Short mmCIF file of C-alpha atoms in Angstrom, two decimals:
data_model
loop_
_atom_site.label_atom_id
_atom_site.label_comp_id
_atom_site.label_asym_id
_atom_site.label_seq_id
_atom_site.Cartn_x
_atom_site.Cartn_y
_atom_site.Cartn_z
CA MET K 1 -0.17 -0.20 -0.04
CA ALA K 2 2.75 2.32 0.71
CA GLU K 3 4.60 2.07 -2.38
CA LEU K 4 1.40 2.84 -4.11
CA ALA K 5 0.78 5.85 -2.98
CA ALA K 6 4.78 6.16 -2.69
CA ASP K 7 3.45 6.27 -7.01
CA LEU K 8 0.92 8.11 -7.10
CA ALA K 9 1.74 11.06 -4.79
CA ARG K 10 5.00 11.06 -6.90
CA ASP K 11 3.18 11.23 -10.34
CA TYR K 12 0.14 13.68 -8.72
CA ALA K 13 2.37 15.83 -6.40
CA ASP K 14 0.37 19.29 -6.48
CA ARG K 15 -2.64 17.99 -9.39
CA GLU K 16 -4.94 17.07 -6.11
CA PRO K 17 -5.95 13.73 -8.58
CA LEU K 18 -10.07 12.33 -7.74
CA LEU K 19 -10.04 8.46 -6.92
CA VAL K 20 -12.95 6.99 -8.16
CA GLY K 21 -13.79 3.85 -6.29
CA SER K 22 -15.54 0.99 -8.15
CA LEU K 23 -17.98 -0.31 -5.64
CA LYS K 24 -18.50 -2.49 -4.46
CA ALA K 25 -15.29 -4.21 -4.00
CA SER K 26 -12.54 -1.47 -4.25
CA LEU K 27 -14.28 0.16 -0.60
CA VAL K 28 -11.38 -1.04 2.04
CA PHE K 29 -8.92 -0.99 -0.74
CA ILE K 30 -8.87 2.71 -1.64
CA THR K 31 -9.98 3.56 2.19
CA ASP K 32 -6.73 2.48 2.60
CA LEU K 33 -4.85 3.90 -0.49
CA SER K 34 -6.41 6.80 0.38
CA ARG K 35 -4.97 7.03 4.37
CA ALA K 36 -1.70 6.51 2.96
CA LEU K 37 -1.75 9.21 0.26
CA PRO K 38 0.08 11.75 1.61
CA ILE K 39 -0.81 14.58 -1.22
CA SER K 40 -3.71 16.10 -1.18
CA HIS K 41 -6.50 14.33 -3.66
CA MET K 42 -10.72 14.09 -2.93
CA LEU K 43 -12.70 10.63 -3.30
CA ASP K 44 -15.74 9.78 -5.61
CA PHE K 45 -17.14 6.92 -6.28
CA VAL K 46 -19.51 4.50 -9.23
CA GLU K 47 -20.99 1.60 -9.57
CA LEU K 48 -22.26 -0.24 -12.33
CA ALA K 49 -24.49 -3.68 -12.40
CA GLY K 50 -22.84 -6.51 -12.95
CA TYR K 51 -23.61 -8.92 -15.59
CA GLY K 52 -25.04 -11.09 -13.97
CA SER K 53 -27.29 -9.34 -11.77
CA ALA K 54 -28.39 -7.40 -14.92
CA GLN K 55 -29.33 -10.11 -16.57
CA MET K 56 -31.67 -11.32 -13.97
CA GLY K 57 -32.67 -8.12 -14.06
CA GLY K 58 -33.87 -8.09 -17.71
CA HIS K 59 -31.23 -5.21 -18.62
CA GLU K 60 -29.22 -5.78 -22.00
CA GLN K 61 -26.70 -3.13 -21.82
CA ILE K 62 -24.69 -1.96 -18.86
CA ARG K 63 -26.34 0.16 -15.71
CA VAL K 64 -24.27 2.74 -14.08
CA LEU K 65 -26.00 1.83 -10.46
CA LYS K 66 -23.83 5.19 -9.04
CA ASP K 67 -22.56 8.17 -11.04
CA LEU K 68 -19.77 10.35 -10.15
CA ASP K 69 -20.68 13.35 -7.98
CA ALA K 70 -17.71 15.22 -8.89
CA ASP K 71 -17.47 17.21 -12.42
CA ILE K 72 -13.87 15.27 -14.21
CA ARG K 73 -13.60 18.29 -16.54
CA GLY K 74 -10.15 18.96 -16.28
CA ARG K 75 -9.22 16.85 -13.33
CA ASP K 76 -6.96 14.44 -12.99
CA VAL K 77 -9.26 10.70 -12.95
CA VAL K 78 -7.34 7.79 -10.80
CA ILE K 79 -9.69 4.50 -10.95
CA VAL K 80 -9.03 2.60 -8.28
CA GLU K 81 -10.16 -1.47 -8.87
CA ASP K 82 -10.02 -4.07 -6.81
CA VAL K 83 -9.12 -6.26 -9.77
CA VAL K 84 -8.80 -6.08 -13.21
CA ASP K 85 -9.26 -9.06 -15.23
CA THR K 86 -10.55 -9.48 -18.19
CA GLY K 87 -10.68 -5.74 -18.14
CA LEU K 88 -14.34 -5.03 -19.77
CA THR K 89 -15.72 -3.35 -16.67
CA LEU K 90 -12.52 -0.50 -16.96
CA ASN K 91 -12.45 -0.22 -20.16
CA TYR K 92 -15.70 1.26 -20.15
CA LEU K 93 -15.62 3.87 -17.34
CA VAL K 94 -12.10 4.92 -19.54
CA ARG K 95 -14.48 5.31 -21.78
CA ALA K 96 -17.49 6.86 -20.44
CA PHE K 97 -15.27 9.29 -18.13
CA SER K 98 -13.38 10.45 -21.64
CA LEU K 99 -15.92 11.73 -22.96
CA ARG K 100 -16.47 14.53 -20.05
CA GLU K 101 -12.83 15.94 -20.78
CA PRO K 102 -11.05 15.22 -17.74
CA ARG K 103 -7.18 16.26 -17.95
CA SER K 104 -6.15 12.80 -17.67
CA VAL K 105 -7.39 8.81 -16.20
CA ALA K 106 -5.01 6.07 -15.01
CA ALA K 107 -6.04 3.59 -12.76
CA VAL K 108 -4.49 1.60 -10.09
CA THR K 109 -5.29 -1.62 -8.88
CA LEU K 110 -4.95 -3.98 -5.37
CA LEU K 111 -4.82 -7.13 -8.41
CA ASP K 112 -4.12 -8.04 -11.57
CA ARG K 113 -4.44 -10.82 -13.78
CA PRO K 114 -3.57 -9.24 -17.44
CA TYR K 115 -3.41 -12.64 -18.64
CA ARG K 116 -7.51 -12.76 -18.36
CA ARG K 117 -7.26 -9.31 -20.61
CA LEU K 118 -9.70 -9.28 -23.19
CA VAL K 119 -9.17 -5.44 -23.56
CA ASP K 120 -6.04 -3.96 -24.05
CA ASP K 121 -4.84 -0.63 -24.11
CA LEU K 122 -6.18 -0.07 -20.63
CA PRO K 123 -3.81 2.43 -18.22
CA VAL K 124 -3.30 0.53 -15.73
CA ARG K 125 -0.55 2.02 -14.24
CA TYR K 126 -0.22 0.87 -10.28
CA VAL K 127 -0.93 -2.80 -9.59
CA GLY K 128 -0.62 -3.97 -6.25
CA PHE K 129 0.68 -8.20 -6.98
CA VAL K 130 -0.08 -10.38 -10.01
CA VAL K 131 -1.70 -12.54 -9.03
CA PRO K 132 -2.62 -16.13 -10.11
CA ASP K 133 -6.15 -17.75 -11.35
CA GLU K 134 -7.83 -17.99 -7.78
CA LEU K 135 -10.97 -17.11 -6.35
CA PHE K 136 -10.26 -14.64 -3.45
CA VAL K 137 -12.89 -13.30 -0.39
CA GLY K 138 -12.07 -10.69 1.96
CA TYR K 139 -10.66 -6.88 1.88
CA GLY K 140 -13.44 -6.42 0.42
CA PHE K 141 -14.19 -9.36 -2.29
CA ASP K 142 -16.37 -11.30 -1.87
CA LEU K 143 -18.63 -14.34 -2.81
CA ASP K 144 -22.10 -13.95 -3.64
CA GLU K 145 -21.81 -10.84 -1.04
CA GLY K 146 -20.12 -12.59 1.10
CA TRP K 147 -16.65 -12.67 3.34
CA ARG K 148 -16.33 -8.91 2.34
CA HIS K 149 -15.55 -8.21 5.90
CA LEU K 150 -13.11 -10.45 6.63
CA PRO K 151 -10.17 -7.87 7.14
CA ASP K 152 -7.25 -9.44 5.35
CA LEU K 153 -7.88 -11.20 1.49
CA HIS K 154 -7.95 -14.92 1.33
CA VAL K 155 -7.91 -17.41 -1.25
CA LEU K 156 -10.91 -19.22 -1.76
CA LYS K 157 -10.87 -23.12 -2.56
CA GLU K 158 -12.61 -25.05 -5.27
CA PHE K 159 -16.06 -25.52 -4.23
CA MET F 1 -29.22 -25.86 -30.62
CA GLY F 2 -31.80 -23.89 -30.52
CA LEU F 3 -30.48 -21.28 -28.46
CA ASP F 4 -32.55 -18.21 -27.28
CA ILE F 5 -30.54 -15.60 -29.92
CA PRO F 6 -31.41 -11.60 -28.27
CA VAL F 7 -30.84 -8.90 -30.34
CA PHE F 8 -26.93 -7.43 -30.24
CA ARG F 9 -26.05 -3.83 -30.14
CA ALA F 10 -22.24 -4.23 -30.47
CA TYR F 11 -22.37 -6.98 -33.01
CA GLN F 12 -20.80 -6.47 -36.42
CA GLY F 13 -21.25 -8.83 -38.75
CA SER F 14 -24.60 -9.04 -41.42
CA GLU F 15 -25.80 -12.10 -40.62
CA PRO F 16 -26.91 -13.23 -37.67
CA PRO F 17 -24.23 -15.41 -35.66
CA ARG F 18 -24.93 -19.24 -35.07
CA PHE F 19 -23.43 -19.97 -32.23
CA ALA F 20 -22.04 -23.19 -32.27
CA SER F 21 -22.35 -23.54 -27.80
CA PRO F 22 -23.82 -21.76 -25.11
CA ALA F 23 -20.71 -20.81 -24.12
CA GLU F 24 -19.53 -18.46 -27.00
CA LEU F 25 -23.86 -17.44 -26.87
CA GLU F 26 -22.94 -15.97 -22.94
CA CYS F 27 -19.32 -14.47 -24.37
CA ALA F 28 -21.58 -12.52 -27.15
CA LYS F 29 -23.43 -11.68 -24.46
CA VAL F 30 -21.30 -9.98 -22.07
CA LEU F 31 -19.25 -8.48 -24.99
CA ASP F 32 -22.14 -6.85 -25.86
CA TYR F 33 -22.80 -5.77 -22.70
CA TYR F 34 -20.52 -4.15 -22.34
CA GLY F 35 -20.08 -2.66 -25.77
CA VAL F 36 -17.73 -4.08 -27.07
CA PRO F 37 -17.77 -4.21 -30.67
CA TRP F 38 -17.56 -8.02 -31.92
CA GLN F 39 -16.94 -10.44 -34.82
CA TYR F 40 -18.10 -14.22 -34.97
CA GLU F 41 -16.15 -16.20 -37.40
CA PRO F 42 -15.13 -13.10 -39.49
CA ARG F 43 -12.69 -15.04 -40.97
CA THR F 44 -10.93 -18.51 -42.02
CA PHE F 45 -7.29 -19.14 -41.45
CA VAL F 46 -5.16 -21.56 -43.72
CA LEU F 47 -3.28 -23.82 -42.27
CA GLU F 48 -2.50 -26.08 -44.89
CA GLN F 49 -2.82 -26.71 -48.19
CA ASP F 50 -1.92 -29.33 -50.34
CA GLU F 51 -0.47 -29.48 -54.11
CA ASN F 52 -2.79 -28.21 -55.28
CA GLY F 53 -3.47 -25.31 -53.40
CA ARG F 54 -6.76 -27.25 -51.70
CA VAL F 55 -7.31 -26.08 -48.79
CA THR F 56 -7.01 -29.00 -46.53
CA GLU F 57 -6.54 -27.67 -42.58
CA ALA F 58 -8.37 -24.04 -41.86
CA PHE F 59 -9.07 -22.49 -38.25
CA ALA F 60 -12.10 -19.81 -38.33
CA PRO F 61 -11.32 -18.62 -34.27
CA ASP F 62 -14.66 -17.58 -32.58
CA PHE F 63 -14.71 -14.17 -32.50
CA TYR F 64 -13.03 -10.97 -33.19
CA LEU F 65 -12.48 -8.10 -31.38
CA PRO F 66 -11.93 -5.08 -33.89
CA GLU F 67 -10.92 -2.71 -31.52
CA GLN F 68 -8.81 -4.67 -30.19
CA ASP F 69 -7.28 -6.41 -33.53
CA LEU F 70 -7.93 -9.54 -30.80
CA TYR F 71 -8.67 -13.13 -32.27
CA ILE F 72 -10.69 -15.13 -28.98
CA GLU F 73 -11.17 -19.50 -29.26
CA LEU F 74 -13.68 -20.47 -27.08
CA THR F 75 -12.85 -24.14 -26.52
CA VAL F 76 -15.33 -25.98 -23.81
CA MET F 77 -13.60 -29.43 -24.33
CA LYS F 78 -11.62 -31.01 -21.74
CA GLN F 79 -8.26 -30.32 -20.74
CA SER F 80 -6.88 -33.40 -22.12
CA LEU F 81 -9.17 -33.44 -25.81
CA VAL F 82 -7.53 -29.66 -26.31
CA THR F 83 -4.22 -31.05 -28.01
CA ARG F 84 -6.11 -30.72 -31.24
CA LYS F 85 -7.13 -27.13 -30.83
CA ASN F 86 -3.73 -25.85 -29.55
CA ARG F 87 -1.87 -27.57 -32.25
CA LYS F 88 -3.67 -25.47 -34.68
CA LEU F 89 -3.32 -22.93 -32.97
CA ARG F 90 0.43 -23.28 -32.42
CA LYS F 91 0.51 -23.19 -36.70
CA LEU F 92 -1.49 -20.44 -36.83
CA ARG F 93 0.31 -18.37 -34.69
CA GLU F 94 3.11 -19.70 -36.92
CA ARG F 95 1.87 -18.73 -40.24
CA TYR F 96 0.53 -15.50 -39.59
CA PRO F 97 2.75 -14.19 -36.50
CA ASP F 98 0.74 -10.68 -36.79
CA VAL F 99 -2.41 -12.58 -35.34
CA ARG F 100 -3.42 -11.89 -31.86
CA ILE F 101 -5.16 -14.60 -30.48
CA LYS F 102 -6.23 -15.72 -27.00
CA LEU F 103 -7.36 -19.58 -26.43
CA PHE F 104 -9.84 -19.42 -23.44
CA TYR F 105 -10.67 -23.03 -22.29
CA LYS F 106 -12.91 -24.77 -20.40
CA ARG F 107 -11.90 -24.06 -16.57
CA ASP F 108 -11.61 -19.78 -18.00
CA ILE F 109 -14.47 -20.51 -19.39
CA GLU F 110 -15.75 -21.59 -15.80
CA ARG F 111 -13.68 -18.75 -13.54
CA LEU F 112 -15.48 -15.87 -15.87
CA ALA F 113 -19.07 -17.96 -16.03
CA ARG F 114 -18.63 -17.74 -12.13
CA HIS F 115 -17.63 -14.07 -12.12
CA PHE F 116 -19.98 -12.92 -15.03
CA ARG F 117 -22.81 -15.45 -13.05
CA LEU F 118 -23.19 -16.86 -16.36
CA ASP F 119 -25.42 -20.07 -17.33
CA LEU F 120 -23.79 -21.96 -19.46
CA ALA F 121 -25.98 -25.11 -18.93
CA SER F 122 -26.45 -26.62 -22.71
#
């Protein structure tokens, strides 16, 4: 966490970046990251309906459950992800934010699975850990909304 | 197969796609949901020809993502049965080194299905 925060502080000194947490799983990570970040910054959140839940509700296009509160025009936006996997969600966010004319858009992720990427050319500038193809719970990661509260990250055995 | 094909928004093709498996349909629905333009089996790569120039072996990857310039091949076969497909993929990479392709194995698809809560029941 300290290393990620130091990298962000170096790159965004005097720029007051807007850290955007992608709910829900990144909640714990963005909280810790914000507390470790020694430069002035602001926080905002966005939530997209995941594919599975949207399908159950009959929606065939992505839905924004919670949009940004802040106007990001001319701002430096740093999207905070729990994990970047296929890159589909992050790709959507980057494209959607770019239409609002921010000064820059980058992403920081706690976990990364680059070998599962379907969408390349994503601005994933800061990566905590490249992880194997395991299921994680705790530290904000869930299984059917459970286990998010666990303070540490755990590998879930096959079930 | 009787798959229930929805109206796709990000699909790029003149003919309705005819998917070979529920996994392909679900993959298409995920790409469409996230607004990633996709094509279905748009190109067949020649892998082998006989002395008369007739094609004896070819390979048509399932999906092409034009914005990513990436082909995707899904295989729902058991890992032990994918040797032939791996060999085709190796040939494709040898003969078309500039073509970017990713093969998703059964276990990868199962992981994605769990991640996206897909219905892969056949």
